[in-house]
mmCIF file of C-alpha atoms in Angstrom:
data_model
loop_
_atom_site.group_PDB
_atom_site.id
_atom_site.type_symbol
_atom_site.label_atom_id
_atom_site.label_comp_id
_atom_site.label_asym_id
_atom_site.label_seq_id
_atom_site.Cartn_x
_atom_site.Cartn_y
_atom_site.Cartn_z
ATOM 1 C CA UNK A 1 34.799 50.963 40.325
ATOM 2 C CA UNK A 2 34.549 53.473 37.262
ATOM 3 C CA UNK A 3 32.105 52.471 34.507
ATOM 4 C CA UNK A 4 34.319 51.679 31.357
ATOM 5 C CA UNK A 5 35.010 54.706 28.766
ATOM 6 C CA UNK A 6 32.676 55.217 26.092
ATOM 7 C CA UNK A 7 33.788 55.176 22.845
ATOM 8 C CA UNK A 8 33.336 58.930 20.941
ATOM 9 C CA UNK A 9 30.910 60.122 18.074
ATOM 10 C CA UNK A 10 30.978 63.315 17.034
ATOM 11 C CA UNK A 11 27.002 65.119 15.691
ATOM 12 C CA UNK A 12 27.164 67.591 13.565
ATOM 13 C CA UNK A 13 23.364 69.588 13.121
ATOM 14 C CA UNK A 14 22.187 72.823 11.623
ATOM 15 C CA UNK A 15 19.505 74.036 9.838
ATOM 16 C CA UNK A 16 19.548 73.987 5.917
ATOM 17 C CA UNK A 17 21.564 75.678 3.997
ATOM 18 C CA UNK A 18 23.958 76.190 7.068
ATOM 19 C CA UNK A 19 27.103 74.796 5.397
ATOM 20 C CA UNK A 20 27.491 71.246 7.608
ATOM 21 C CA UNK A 21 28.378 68.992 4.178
ATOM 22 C CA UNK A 22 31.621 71.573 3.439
ATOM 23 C CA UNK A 23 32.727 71.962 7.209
ATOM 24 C CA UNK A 24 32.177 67.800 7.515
ATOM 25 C CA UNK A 25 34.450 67.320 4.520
ATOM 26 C CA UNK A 26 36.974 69.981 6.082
ATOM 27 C CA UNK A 27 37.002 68.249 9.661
ATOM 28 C CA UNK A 28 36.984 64.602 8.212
ATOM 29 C CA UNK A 29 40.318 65.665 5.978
ATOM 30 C CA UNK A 30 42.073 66.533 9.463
ATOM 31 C CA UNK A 31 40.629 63.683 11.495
ATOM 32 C CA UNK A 32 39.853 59.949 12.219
ATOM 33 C CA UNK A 33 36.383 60.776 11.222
ATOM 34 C CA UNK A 34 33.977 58.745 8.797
ATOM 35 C CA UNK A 35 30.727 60.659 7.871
ATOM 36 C CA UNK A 36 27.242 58.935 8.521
ATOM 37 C CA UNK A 37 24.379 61.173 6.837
ATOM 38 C CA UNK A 38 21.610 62.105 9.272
ATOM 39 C CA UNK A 39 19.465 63.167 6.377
ATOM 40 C CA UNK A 40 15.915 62.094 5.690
ATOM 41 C CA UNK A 41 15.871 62.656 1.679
ATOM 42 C CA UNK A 42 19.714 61.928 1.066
ATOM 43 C CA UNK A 43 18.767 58.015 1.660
ATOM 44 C CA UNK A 44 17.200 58.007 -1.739
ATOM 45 C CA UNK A 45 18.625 57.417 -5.188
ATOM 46 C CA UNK A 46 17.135 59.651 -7.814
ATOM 47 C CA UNK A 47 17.451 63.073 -5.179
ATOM 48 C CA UNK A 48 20.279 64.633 -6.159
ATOM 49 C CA UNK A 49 19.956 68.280 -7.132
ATOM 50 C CA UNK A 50 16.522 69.040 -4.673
ATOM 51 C CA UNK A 51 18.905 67.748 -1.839
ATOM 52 C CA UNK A 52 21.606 68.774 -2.252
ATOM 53 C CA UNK A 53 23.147 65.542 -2.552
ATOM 54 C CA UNK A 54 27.202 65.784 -1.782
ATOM 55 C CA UNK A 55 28.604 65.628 -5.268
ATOM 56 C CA UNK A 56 30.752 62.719 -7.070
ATOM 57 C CA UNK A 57 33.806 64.826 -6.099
ATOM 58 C CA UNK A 58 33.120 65.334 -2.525
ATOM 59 C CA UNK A 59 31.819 62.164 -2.097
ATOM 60 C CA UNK A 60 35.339 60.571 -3.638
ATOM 61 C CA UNK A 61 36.811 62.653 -1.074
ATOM 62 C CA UNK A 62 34.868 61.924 2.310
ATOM 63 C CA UNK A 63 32.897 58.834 1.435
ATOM 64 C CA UNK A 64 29.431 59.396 3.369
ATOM 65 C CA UNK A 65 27.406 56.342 4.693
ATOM 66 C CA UNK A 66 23.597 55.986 4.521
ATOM 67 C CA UNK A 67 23.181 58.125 0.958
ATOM 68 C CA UNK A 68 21.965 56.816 -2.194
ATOM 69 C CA UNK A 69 20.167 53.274 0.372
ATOM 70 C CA UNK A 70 16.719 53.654 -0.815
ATOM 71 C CA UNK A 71 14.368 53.304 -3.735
ATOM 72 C CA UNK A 72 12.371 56.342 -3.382
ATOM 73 C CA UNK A 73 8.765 54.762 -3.710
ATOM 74 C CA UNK A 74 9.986 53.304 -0.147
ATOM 75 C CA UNK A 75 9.685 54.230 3.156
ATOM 76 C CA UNK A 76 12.925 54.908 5.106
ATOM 77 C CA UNK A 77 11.335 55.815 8.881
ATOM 78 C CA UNK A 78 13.607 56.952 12.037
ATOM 79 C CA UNK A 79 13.235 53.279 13.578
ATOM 80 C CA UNK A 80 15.314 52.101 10.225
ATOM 81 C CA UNK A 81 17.603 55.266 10.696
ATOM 82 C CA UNK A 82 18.125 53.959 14.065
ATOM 83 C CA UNK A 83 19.128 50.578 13.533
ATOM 84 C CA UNK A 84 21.472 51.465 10.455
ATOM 85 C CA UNK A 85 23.068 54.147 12.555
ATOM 86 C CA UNK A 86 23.814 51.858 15.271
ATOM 87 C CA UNK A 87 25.217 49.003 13.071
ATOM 88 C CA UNK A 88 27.321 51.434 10.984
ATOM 89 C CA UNK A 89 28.747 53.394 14.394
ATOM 90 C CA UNK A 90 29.974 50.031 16.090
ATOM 91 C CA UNK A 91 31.907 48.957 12.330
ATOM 92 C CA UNK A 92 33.328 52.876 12.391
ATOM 93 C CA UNK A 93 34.348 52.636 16.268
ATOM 94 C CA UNK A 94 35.632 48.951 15.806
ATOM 95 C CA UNK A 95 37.979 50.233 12.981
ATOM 96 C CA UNK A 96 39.641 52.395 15.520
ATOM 97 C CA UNK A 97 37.413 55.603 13.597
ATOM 98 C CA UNK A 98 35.143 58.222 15.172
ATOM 99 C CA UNK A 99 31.224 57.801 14.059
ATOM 100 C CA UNK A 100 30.594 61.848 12.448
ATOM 101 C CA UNK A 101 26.672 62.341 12.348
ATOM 102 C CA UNK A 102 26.321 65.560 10.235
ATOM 103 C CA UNK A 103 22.742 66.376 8.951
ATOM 104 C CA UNK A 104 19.650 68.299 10.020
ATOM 105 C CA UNK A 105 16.829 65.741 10.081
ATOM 106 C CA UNK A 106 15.930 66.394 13.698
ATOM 107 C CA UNK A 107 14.006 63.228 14.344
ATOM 108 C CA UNK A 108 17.005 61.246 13.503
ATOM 109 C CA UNK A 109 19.428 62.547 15.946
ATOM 110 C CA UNK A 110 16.847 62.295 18.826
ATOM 111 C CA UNK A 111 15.977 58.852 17.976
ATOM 112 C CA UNK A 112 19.876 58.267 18.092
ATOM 113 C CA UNK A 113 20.128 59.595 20.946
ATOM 114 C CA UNK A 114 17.075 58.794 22.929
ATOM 115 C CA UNK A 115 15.496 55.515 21.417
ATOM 116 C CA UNK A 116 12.260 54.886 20.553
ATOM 117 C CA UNK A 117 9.435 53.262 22.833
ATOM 118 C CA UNK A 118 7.978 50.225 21.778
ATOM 119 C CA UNK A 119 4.914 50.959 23.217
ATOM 120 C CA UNK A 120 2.028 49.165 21.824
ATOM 121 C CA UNK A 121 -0.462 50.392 19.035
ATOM 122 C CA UNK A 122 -4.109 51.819 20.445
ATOM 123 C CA UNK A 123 -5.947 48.728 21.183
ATOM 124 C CA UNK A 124 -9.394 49.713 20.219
ATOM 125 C CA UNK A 125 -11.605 46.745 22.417
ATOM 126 C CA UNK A 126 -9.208 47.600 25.770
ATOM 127 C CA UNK A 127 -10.174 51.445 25.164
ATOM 128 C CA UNK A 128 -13.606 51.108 25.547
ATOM 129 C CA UNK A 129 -13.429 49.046 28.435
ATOM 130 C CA UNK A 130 -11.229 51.787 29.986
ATOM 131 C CA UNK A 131 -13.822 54.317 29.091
ATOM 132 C CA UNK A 132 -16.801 52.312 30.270
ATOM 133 C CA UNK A 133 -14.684 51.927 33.714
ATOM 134 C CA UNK A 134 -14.151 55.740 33.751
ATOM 135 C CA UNK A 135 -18.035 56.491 32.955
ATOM 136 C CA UNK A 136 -18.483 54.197 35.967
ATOM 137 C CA UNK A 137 -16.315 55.020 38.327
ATOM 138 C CA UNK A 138 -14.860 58.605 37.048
ATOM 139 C CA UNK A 139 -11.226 59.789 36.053
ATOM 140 C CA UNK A 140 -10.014 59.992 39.967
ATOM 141 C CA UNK A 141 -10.722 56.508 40.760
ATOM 142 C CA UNK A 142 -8.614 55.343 37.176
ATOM 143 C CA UNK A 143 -5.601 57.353 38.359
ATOM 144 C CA UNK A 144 -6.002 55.842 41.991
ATOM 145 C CA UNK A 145 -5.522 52.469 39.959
ATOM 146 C CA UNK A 146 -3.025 53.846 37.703
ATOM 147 C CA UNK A 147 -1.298 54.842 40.459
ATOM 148 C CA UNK A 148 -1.015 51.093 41.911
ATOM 149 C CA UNK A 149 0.708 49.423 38.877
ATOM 150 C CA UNK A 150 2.583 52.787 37.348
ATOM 151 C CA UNK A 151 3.180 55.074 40.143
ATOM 152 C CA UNK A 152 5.543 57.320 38.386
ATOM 153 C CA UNK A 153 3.444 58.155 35.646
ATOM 154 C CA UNK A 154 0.543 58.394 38.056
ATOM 155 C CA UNK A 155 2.558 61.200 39.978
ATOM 156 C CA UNK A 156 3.393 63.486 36.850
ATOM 157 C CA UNK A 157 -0.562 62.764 35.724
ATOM 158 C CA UNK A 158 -3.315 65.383 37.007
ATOM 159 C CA UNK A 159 -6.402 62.518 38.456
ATOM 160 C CA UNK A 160 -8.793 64.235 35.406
ATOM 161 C CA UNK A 161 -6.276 63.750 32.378
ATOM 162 C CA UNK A 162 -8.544 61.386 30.836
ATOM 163 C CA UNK A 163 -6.376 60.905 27.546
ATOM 164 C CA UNK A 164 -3.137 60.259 29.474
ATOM 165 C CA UNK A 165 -4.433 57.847 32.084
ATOM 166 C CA UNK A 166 -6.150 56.296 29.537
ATOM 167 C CA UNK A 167 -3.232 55.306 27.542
ATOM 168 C CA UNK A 168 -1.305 54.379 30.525
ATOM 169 C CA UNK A 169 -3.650 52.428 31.239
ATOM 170 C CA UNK A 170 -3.808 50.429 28.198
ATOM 171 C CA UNK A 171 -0.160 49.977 27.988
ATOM 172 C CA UNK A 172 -0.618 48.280 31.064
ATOM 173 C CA UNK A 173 -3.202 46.109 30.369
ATOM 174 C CA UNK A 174 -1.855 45.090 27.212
ATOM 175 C CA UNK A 175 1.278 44.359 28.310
ATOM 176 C CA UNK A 176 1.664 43.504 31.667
ATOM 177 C CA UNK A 177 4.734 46.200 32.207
ATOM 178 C CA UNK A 178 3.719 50.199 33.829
ATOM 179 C CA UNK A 179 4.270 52.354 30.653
ATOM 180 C CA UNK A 180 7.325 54.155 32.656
ATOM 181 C CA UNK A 181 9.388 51.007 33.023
ATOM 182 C CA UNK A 182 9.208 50.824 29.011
ATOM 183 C CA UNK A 183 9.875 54.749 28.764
ATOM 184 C CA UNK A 184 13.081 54.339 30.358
ATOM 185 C CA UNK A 185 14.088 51.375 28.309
ATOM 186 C CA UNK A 186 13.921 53.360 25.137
ATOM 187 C CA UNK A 187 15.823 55.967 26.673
ATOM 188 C CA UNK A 188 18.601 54.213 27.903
ATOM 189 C CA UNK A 189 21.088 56.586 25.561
ATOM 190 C CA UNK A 190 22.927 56.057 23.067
ATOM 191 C CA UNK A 191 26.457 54.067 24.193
ATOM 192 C CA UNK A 192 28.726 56.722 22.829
ATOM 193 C CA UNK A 193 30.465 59.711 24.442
ATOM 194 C CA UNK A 194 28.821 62.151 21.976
ATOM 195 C CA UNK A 195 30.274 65.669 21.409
ATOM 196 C CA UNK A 196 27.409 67.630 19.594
ATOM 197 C CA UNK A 197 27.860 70.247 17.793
ATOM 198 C CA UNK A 198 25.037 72.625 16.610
ATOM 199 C CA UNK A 199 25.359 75.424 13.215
ATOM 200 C CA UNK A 200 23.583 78.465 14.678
ATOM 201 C CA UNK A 201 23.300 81.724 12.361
ATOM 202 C CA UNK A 202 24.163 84.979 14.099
ATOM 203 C CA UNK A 203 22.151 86.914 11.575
ATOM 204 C CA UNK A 204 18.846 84.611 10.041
ATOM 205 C CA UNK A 205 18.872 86.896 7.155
ATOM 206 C CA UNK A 206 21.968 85.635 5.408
ATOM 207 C CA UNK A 207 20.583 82.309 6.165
ATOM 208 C CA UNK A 208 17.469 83.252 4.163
ATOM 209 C CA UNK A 209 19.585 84.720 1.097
ATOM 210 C CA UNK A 210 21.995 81.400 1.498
ATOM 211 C CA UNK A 211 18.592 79.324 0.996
ATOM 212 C CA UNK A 212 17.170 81.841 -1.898
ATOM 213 C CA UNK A 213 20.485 81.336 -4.089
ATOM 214 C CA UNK A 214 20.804 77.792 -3.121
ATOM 215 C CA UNK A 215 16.957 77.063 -3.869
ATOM 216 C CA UNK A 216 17.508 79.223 -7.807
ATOM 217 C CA UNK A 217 20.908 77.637 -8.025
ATOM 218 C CA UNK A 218 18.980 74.138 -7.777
ATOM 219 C CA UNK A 219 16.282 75.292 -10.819
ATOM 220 C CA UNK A 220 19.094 76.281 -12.809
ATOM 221 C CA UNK A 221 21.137 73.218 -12.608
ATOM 222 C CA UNK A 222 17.749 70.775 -13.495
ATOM 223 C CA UNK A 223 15.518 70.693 -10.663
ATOM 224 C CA UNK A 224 12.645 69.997 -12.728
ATOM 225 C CA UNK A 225 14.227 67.544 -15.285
ATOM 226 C CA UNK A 226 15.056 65.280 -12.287
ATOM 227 C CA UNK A 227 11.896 65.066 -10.893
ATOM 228 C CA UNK A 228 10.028 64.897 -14.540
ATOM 229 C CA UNK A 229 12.564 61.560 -14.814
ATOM 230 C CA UNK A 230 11.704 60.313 -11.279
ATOM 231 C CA UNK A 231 7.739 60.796 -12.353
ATOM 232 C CA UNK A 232 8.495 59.174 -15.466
ATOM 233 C CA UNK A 233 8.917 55.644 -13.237
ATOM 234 C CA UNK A 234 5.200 55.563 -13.083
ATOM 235 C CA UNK A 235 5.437 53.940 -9.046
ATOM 236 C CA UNK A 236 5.759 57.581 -7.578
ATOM 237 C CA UNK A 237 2.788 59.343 -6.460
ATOM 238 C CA UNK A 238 3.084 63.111 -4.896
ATOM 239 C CA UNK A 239 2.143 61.512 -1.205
ATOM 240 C CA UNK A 240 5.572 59.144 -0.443
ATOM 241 C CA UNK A 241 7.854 60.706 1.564
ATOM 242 C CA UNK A 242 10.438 61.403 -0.648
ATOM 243 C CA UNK A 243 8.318 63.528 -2.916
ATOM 244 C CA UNK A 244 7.403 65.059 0.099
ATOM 245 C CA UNK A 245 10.549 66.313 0.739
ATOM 246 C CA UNK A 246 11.203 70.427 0.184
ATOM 247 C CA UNK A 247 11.549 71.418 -3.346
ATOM 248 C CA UNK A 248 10.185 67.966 -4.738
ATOM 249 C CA UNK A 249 6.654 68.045 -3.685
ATOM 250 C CA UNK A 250 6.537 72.092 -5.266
ATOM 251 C CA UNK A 251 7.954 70.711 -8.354
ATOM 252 C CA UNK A 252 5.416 68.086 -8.528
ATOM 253 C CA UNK A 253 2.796 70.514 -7.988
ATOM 254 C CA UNK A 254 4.305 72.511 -11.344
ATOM 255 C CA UNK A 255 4.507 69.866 -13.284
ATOM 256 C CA UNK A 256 1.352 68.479 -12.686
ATOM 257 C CA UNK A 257 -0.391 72.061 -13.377
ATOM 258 C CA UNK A 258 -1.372 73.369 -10.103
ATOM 259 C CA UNK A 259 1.135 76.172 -9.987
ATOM 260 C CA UNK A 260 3.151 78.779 -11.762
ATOM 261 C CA UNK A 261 6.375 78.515 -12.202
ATOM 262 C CA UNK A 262 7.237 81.603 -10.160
ATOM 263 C CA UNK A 263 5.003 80.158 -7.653
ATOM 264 C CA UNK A 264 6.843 77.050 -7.478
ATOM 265 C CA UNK A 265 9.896 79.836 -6.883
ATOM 266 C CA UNK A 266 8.197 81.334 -4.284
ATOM 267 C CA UNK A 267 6.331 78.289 -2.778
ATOM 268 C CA UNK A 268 9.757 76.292 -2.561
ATOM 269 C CA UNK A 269 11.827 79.239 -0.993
ATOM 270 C CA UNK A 270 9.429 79.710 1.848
ATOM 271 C CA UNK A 271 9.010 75.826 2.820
ATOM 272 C CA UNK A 272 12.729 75.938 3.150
ATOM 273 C CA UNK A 273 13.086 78.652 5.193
ATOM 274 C CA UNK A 274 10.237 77.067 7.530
ATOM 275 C CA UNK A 275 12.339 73.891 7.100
ATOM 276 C CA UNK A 276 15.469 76.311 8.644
ATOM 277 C CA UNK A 277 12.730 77.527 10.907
ATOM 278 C CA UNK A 278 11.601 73.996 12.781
ATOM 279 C CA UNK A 279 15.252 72.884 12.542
ATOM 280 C CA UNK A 280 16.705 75.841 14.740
ATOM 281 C CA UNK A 281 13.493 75.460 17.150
ATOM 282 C CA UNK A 282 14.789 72.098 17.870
ATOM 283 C CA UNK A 283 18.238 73.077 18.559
ATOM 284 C CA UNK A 284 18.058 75.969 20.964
ATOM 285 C CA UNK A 285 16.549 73.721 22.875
ATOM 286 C CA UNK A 286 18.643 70.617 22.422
ATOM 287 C CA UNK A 287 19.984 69.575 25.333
ATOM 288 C CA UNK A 288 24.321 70.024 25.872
ATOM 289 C CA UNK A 289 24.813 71.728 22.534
ATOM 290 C CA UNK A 290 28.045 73.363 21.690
ATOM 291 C CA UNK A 291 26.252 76.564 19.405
ATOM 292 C CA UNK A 292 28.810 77.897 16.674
ATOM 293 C CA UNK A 293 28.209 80.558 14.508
ATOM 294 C CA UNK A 294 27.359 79.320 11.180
ATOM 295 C CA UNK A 295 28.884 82.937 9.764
ATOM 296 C CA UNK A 296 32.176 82.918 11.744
ATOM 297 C CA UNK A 297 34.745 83.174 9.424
ATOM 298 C CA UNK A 298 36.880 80.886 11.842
ATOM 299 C CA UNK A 299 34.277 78.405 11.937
ATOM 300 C CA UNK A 300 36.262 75.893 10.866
ATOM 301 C CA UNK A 301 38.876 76.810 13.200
ATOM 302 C CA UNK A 302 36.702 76.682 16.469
ATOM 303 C CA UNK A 303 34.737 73.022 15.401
ATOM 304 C CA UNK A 304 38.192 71.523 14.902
ATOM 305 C CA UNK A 305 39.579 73.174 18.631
ATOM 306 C CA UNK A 306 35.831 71.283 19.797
ATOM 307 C CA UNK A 307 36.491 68.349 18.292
ATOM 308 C CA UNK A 308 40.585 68.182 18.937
ATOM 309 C CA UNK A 309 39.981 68.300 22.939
ATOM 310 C CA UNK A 310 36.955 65.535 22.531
ATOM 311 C CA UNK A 311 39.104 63.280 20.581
ATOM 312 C CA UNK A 312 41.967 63.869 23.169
ATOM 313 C CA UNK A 313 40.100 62.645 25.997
ATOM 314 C CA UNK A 314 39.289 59.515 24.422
ATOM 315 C CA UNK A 315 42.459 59.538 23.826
ATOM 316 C CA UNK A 316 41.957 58.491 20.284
ATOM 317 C CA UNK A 317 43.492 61.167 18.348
ATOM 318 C CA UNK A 318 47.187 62.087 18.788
ATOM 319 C CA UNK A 319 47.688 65.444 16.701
ATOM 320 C CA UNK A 320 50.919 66.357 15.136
#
């Protein structure tokens, strides 16, 4: 008997500067789509400009969930990403909507996508034991019991991989399960039929001038006033994670003295373009990808053709 259908979600990812928030807006005019942020520093109030926070305006016009949820002297981890994402997909699907993930915090989409373990924190007493036992009786003789409670992590696990075994080891001891069985829990997937789509530039270059103009365009319209008013709070320090984020933690540095403002220029332009950097690394690699040209001038044209077949064989959308 066929396993039921899976409801559809659409991802949207690409590096910085790439142009997701203006193709999102274009796609969700033209389809059942409601926009989830996958962003790590659009989930606080008070980062607007160093975000590039969709504006009033666009916002008016595609509403996006998850923006504008946290206090930014909080935390907001991938775990809490997660769980939002989840709750927020099921309201979106159960209104007869798609669930459209557009962002480029990385993290978020595999944690989406994969889970994440619940494994249990080092346990600093059952570590030593599992030492002592391995000074005893050597690394060999720990995989040979690895191997009896957890034999497929044993198998992938060379008999002298002292940190691995180790930690499989623990796992086990602490909680009675083989560290494999709780691997595959977390990555049960996610229960959506998931079309993913992936802004790739054909020439890195233009990427880098998009993220230069974008990065003077956001010191010209008050970078530095809107962190001087989110200092002004007196419960930020430069180590939280949203002052952590690209542009805020080089504008701390200014305005606490440490750099010039042409450094601060120079500083903030190059952590973005390593931002672009680890974001493409991730999605060459990402596993069943549809790559589109960031450049194309029918970009909007070929997403939408994606998207229209995806939607069709949920048999969800019905275009004119």
């Amino acid at each position: 008997m066929p396993a039921p259908a899976l409801p559809p979600a659409v991802f949207l990812m690409g590096p910085t500067a790439s142009g997701k928030t203006a193709l999102a807006v274009a796609l969700a005019e033209r389809f059942p789509l409601e926009i989830i942020s996958v962003d790590s520093a659009l989930v606080y109030r008070g980062l607007d400009i160093g975000s590039a926070k969709p504006d009033a305006a666009t916002l008016a016009c595609a509403p996006h969930h998850l923006i504008d949820i946290r206090d930014p002297a909080d935390a907001y981890s991938a775990a809490a990403f997660r769980d939002d994402a989840l709750r927020l997909m099921a309201d979106i699907t159960a209104r007869d909507r798609v669930p459209f993930l557009v962002g480029g915090t990385m993290l978020y989409f595999r944690a989406l996508l994969k889970g994440l373990d619940d494994l249990p924190r080092a346990d600093a007493a059952v570590r030593r034991q599992i030492e002592a036992d391995a000074a005893a009786r050597g690394w060999p003789a720990l995989h040979a019991e690895l191997a009896q409670v957890d034999a497929a992590t044993a198998a992938r696990l060379a008999p002298n991989d002292a940190q691995r075994i180790g930690r499989a080891l623990e796992i086990f001891r602490l909680t009675g399960t083989p560290m494999s069985a709780q691997l595959a829990r977390a990555e049960a997937g996610l229960p959506y039929r998931v079309l993913q789509l992936a802004l790739i530039p054909s020439d890195r270059a233009v990427l880098h001038q998009r993220i230069a103009t974008r990065f003077d365009a956001m010191l010209a319209e008050g970078l530095l006033d809107e962190v001087r008013r989110l200092r002004a709070d007196g419960r930020l320090t430069a180590d939280l994670p949203s002052m952590r984020a690209v542009g805020y933690r080089q504008a701390w540095a200014y305005l606490d003295g440490a750099i010039t403002l042409e450094a601060l220029r120079e500083q903030g332009i190059a952590a973005t373009r390593q931002l672009a950097k680890r974001q493409l690394t991730w999605l060459r690699s990402w596993p069943d990808a549809v790559m589109l040209d960031c450049l194309a001038d029918n970009l909007e044209a070929q997403a939408a053709a994606h998207l229209r077949a995806h939607l069709q064989e949920a048999e969800t959308f019905n275009p004119a």
